[in-house]
Short mmCIF file of C-alpha atoms in Angstrom, two decimals:
data_model
loop_
_atom_site.label_atom_id
_atom_site.label_comp_id
_atom_site.label_asym_id
_atom_site.label_seq_id
_atom_site.Cartn_x
_atom_site.Cartn_y
_atom_site.Cartn_z
CA UNK A 394 58.26 56.97 29.39
CA UNK A 395 55.55 60.06 29.73
CA UNK A 396 56.51 59.89 33.60
CA UNK A 397 60.19 60.72 32.69
CA UNK A 398 59.56 63.23 30.18
CA UNK A 399 57.12 65.23 32.53
CA UNK A 400 59.98 64.94 35.19
CA UNK A 401 62.36 66.52 32.96
CA UNK A 402 59.78 69.28 31.64
CA UNK A 403 59.46 70.38 35.17
CA UNK A 404 63.11 70.28 36.17
CA UNK A 405 63.55 72.32 32.83
CA UNK A 406 60.76 74.80 33.81
CA UNK A 407 61.76 75.07 37.43
CA UNK A 408 65.42 75.71 36.48
CA UNK A 409 64.42 78.33 33.93
CA UNK A 410 62.12 79.91 36.32
CA UNK A 411 65.02 80.06 39.23
CA UNK A 412 67.34 81.63 36.65
CA UNK A 413 65.08 84.44 35.60
CA UNK A 414 64.45 85.33 39.25
CA UNK A 415 68.07 85.62 40.34
CA UNK A 416 68.82 88.67 42.26
CA UNK A 417 71.80 89.78 44.51
CA UNK A 418 72.12 87.52 47.66
CA UNK A 419 70.71 84.43 46.16
CA UNK A 420 72.39 81.43 45.65
CA UNK A 421 73.36 80.60 42.07
CA UNK A 422 72.04 77.31 40.63
CA UNK A 423 74.48 74.85 39.47
CA UNK A 424 74.93 74.12 35.80
CA UNK A 425 77.04 72.05 33.38
CA UNK A 426 77.78 73.61 30.01
CA UNK A 427 79.94 72.24 27.15
CA UNK A 428 82.40 74.71 26.16
CA UNK A 429 83.26 75.75 22.48
CA UNK A 430 87.07 75.75 23.24
CA UNK A 431 87.73 73.22 25.77
CA UNK A 432 85.91 70.84 28.42
CA UNK A 433 82.57 70.99 29.82
CA UNK A 434 82.30 73.51 32.74
CA UNK A 435 80.31 73.11 36.10
CA UNK A 436 79.67 75.93 37.92
CA UNK A 437 79.94 74.09 41.56
CA UNK A 438 83.71 73.24 40.83
CA UNK A 439 84.29 76.75 41.10
CA UNK A 440 83.35 77.04 44.77
CA UNK A 441 86.08 78.72 46.54
CA UNK A 442 87.01 81.17 43.75
CA UNK A 443 85.16 84.54 43.08
CA UNK A 444 83.27 83.83 39.44
CA UNK A 445 82.29 86.53 36.51
CA UNK A 446 79.93 85.17 33.95
CA UNK A 447 79.22 87.08 31.06
CA UNK A 448 75.95 86.34 29.37
CA UNK A 449 76.10 87.04 25.69
CA UNK A 450 73.17 88.08 23.49
CA UNK A 451 72.84 87.59 19.73
CA UNK A 452 76.28 86.81 19.24
CA UNK A 453 77.56 85.77 15.84
CA UNK A 454 81.17 85.29 15.88
CA UNK A 455 81.21 88.34 18.11
CA UNK A 456 85.03 88.22 19.16
CA UNK A 457 85.45 92.02 18.83
CA UNK A 458 82.67 92.24 21.82
CA UNK A 459 84.56 89.96 23.87
CA UNK A 460 88.01 91.48 23.47
CA UNK A 461 87.63 94.05 26.58
CA UNK A 462 85.81 91.62 28.67
CA UNK A 463 88.83 89.17 28.05
CA UNK A 464 91.36 91.69 29.07
CA UNK A 465 89.47 92.62 32.24
CA UNK A 466 89.10 88.81 33.40
CA UNK A 467 92.66 88.34 32.38
CA UNK A 468 93.93 91.03 34.49
CA UNK A 469 92.52 89.98 37.61
CA UNK A 470 93.21 86.08 37.23
CA UNK A 471 96.01 86.55 39.75
CA UNK A 472 93.18 87.55 42.38
CA UNK A 473 91.87 84.08 41.54
CA UNK A 474 89.03 85.18 39.31
CA UNK A 475 87.29 82.61 37.04
CA UNK A 476 85.55 83.91 33.95
CA UNK A 477 83.23 82.32 31.58
CA UNK A 478 81.45 83.67 28.59
CA UNK A 479 77.87 81.87 28.06
CA UNK A 480 76.81 81.83 24.53
CA UNK A 481 73.21 80.62 23.15
CA UNK A 482 73.58 78.95 19.53
CA UNK A 483 71.14 80.33 16.95
CA UNK A 484 70.56 78.99 13.52
CA UNK A 485 73.69 80.07 11.43
CA UNK A 486 75.45 81.63 14.20
CA UNK A 487 79.12 80.82 15.04
CA UNK A 488 80.77 80.81 18.44
CA UNK A 489 83.07 83.38 19.46
CA UNK A 490 86.75 82.85 19.74
CA UNK A 491 88.36 83.58 23.22
CA UNK A 492 91.01 82.45 25.20
CA UNK A 493 88.64 82.24 28.12
CA UNK A 494 86.05 79.21 28.05
CA UNK A 495 82.96 80.25 25.84
CA UNK A 496 79.95 77.98 27.34
CA UNK A 497 77.59 76.73 25.01
CA UNK A 498 73.81 77.14 26.43
CA UNK A 499 71.71 74.51 24.91
CA UNK A 500 67.96 74.13 25.38
CA UNK A 501 68.17 70.32 25.18
CA UNK A 502 70.66 70.21 28.23
CA UNK A 503 68.64 69.36 31.26
CA UNK A 504 71.99 70.72 33.41
CA UNK A 505 71.96 74.04 31.91
CA UNK A 506 69.78 77.27 32.39
CA UNK A 507 69.93 80.63 30.54
CA UNK A 508 69.76 83.87 32.04
CA UNK A 509 67.44 86.85 30.88
CA UNK A 510 67.75 89.53 29.93
CA UNK A 511 70.89 89.27 28.24
CA UNK A 512 73.38 90.61 27.90
CA UNK A 513 74.35 90.32 31.63
CA UNK A 514 77.35 90.20 33.91
CA UNK A 515 77.21 88.29 37.23
CA UNK A 516 79.73 88.24 39.98
CA UNK A 517 79.54 85.01 42.18
CA UNK A 518 81.31 85.21 45.52
CA UNK A 519 83.36 82.10 46.35
CA UNK A 520 80.65 80.53 48.50
CA UNK A 521 78.29 80.48 45.23
CA UNK A 522 75.95 83.76 46.15
CA UNK A 523 75.16 86.16 43.47
CA UNK A 524 76.97 89.26 44.68
CA UNK A 525 76.37 91.84 41.51
CA UNK A 526 74.17 91.64 38.60
CA UNK A 527 74.60 94.39 35.52
CA UNK A 528 71.81 93.89 33.07
CA UNK A 529 71.38 97.25 31.60
CA UNK A 530 73.31 98.17 28.40
CA UNK A 531 76.15 96.19 29.90
CA UNK A 532 78.32 96.58 26.81
CA UNK A 533 78.13 100.47 27.34
CA UNK A 534 78.90 99.98 30.85
CA UNK A 535 82.37 98.10 30.81
CA UNK A 536 84.18 101.06 32.68
CA UNK A 537 81.69 100.52 35.55
CA UNK A 538 81.56 97.23 35.64
CA UNK A 539 85.33 96.99 35.81
CA UNK A 540 85.79 99.45 38.55
CA UNK A 541 82.79 97.52 40.49
CA UNK A 542 85.18 94.34 39.75
CA UNK A 543 88.07 95.85 41.14
CA UNK A 544 86.49 96.96 44.26
CA UNK A 545 84.57 93.65 44.84
CA UNK A 546 87.91 91.79 44.33
CA UNK A 547 90.22 93.96 46.52
CA UNK A 548 87.44 94.34 49.44
CA UNK A 549 86.71 90.75 49.48
CA UNK A 550 83.27 91.77 51.15
CA UNK A 551 81.22 88.81 49.59
CA UNK A 552 77.57 88.09 50.58
CA UNK A 553 77.37 85.06 53.23
CA UNK A 554 74.34 82.97 53.21
CA UNK A 555 73.05 82.80 56.55
CA UNK A 556 72.57 79.20 58.07
#
């Protein structure tokens, strides 16, 4: 029993270390997280589509914060963009409502990882590579993120992993 607990601990530590060290050009580790408004989501199932992950920070029923992100994401769905909000539950906090999936990070979920610093926005290419990472004052830089998203989706110059 102790052996299995140790293995789970090592997997969690390794996954968290990998997630914290992500930089553009890196393969993004897979995760599975439950959605507060639908079925669980697995990142690897989105291979073939561009993905935008919006990592939320200190979010208690913060729908108003998500509205601009939601409109931005929905305006690019025609280009195949998949967008998920990732929320970490805290004591007494309620999940935000959104028409888009809100994934709930749970520390007890060995198939999930959390990105720090948050808030953050990631653009992940269709082959699972992190193309863009916005981490500094993300909510104040929505116009910049929107502009980069437009260029990224229109030019389709994804990072390619060298085999």
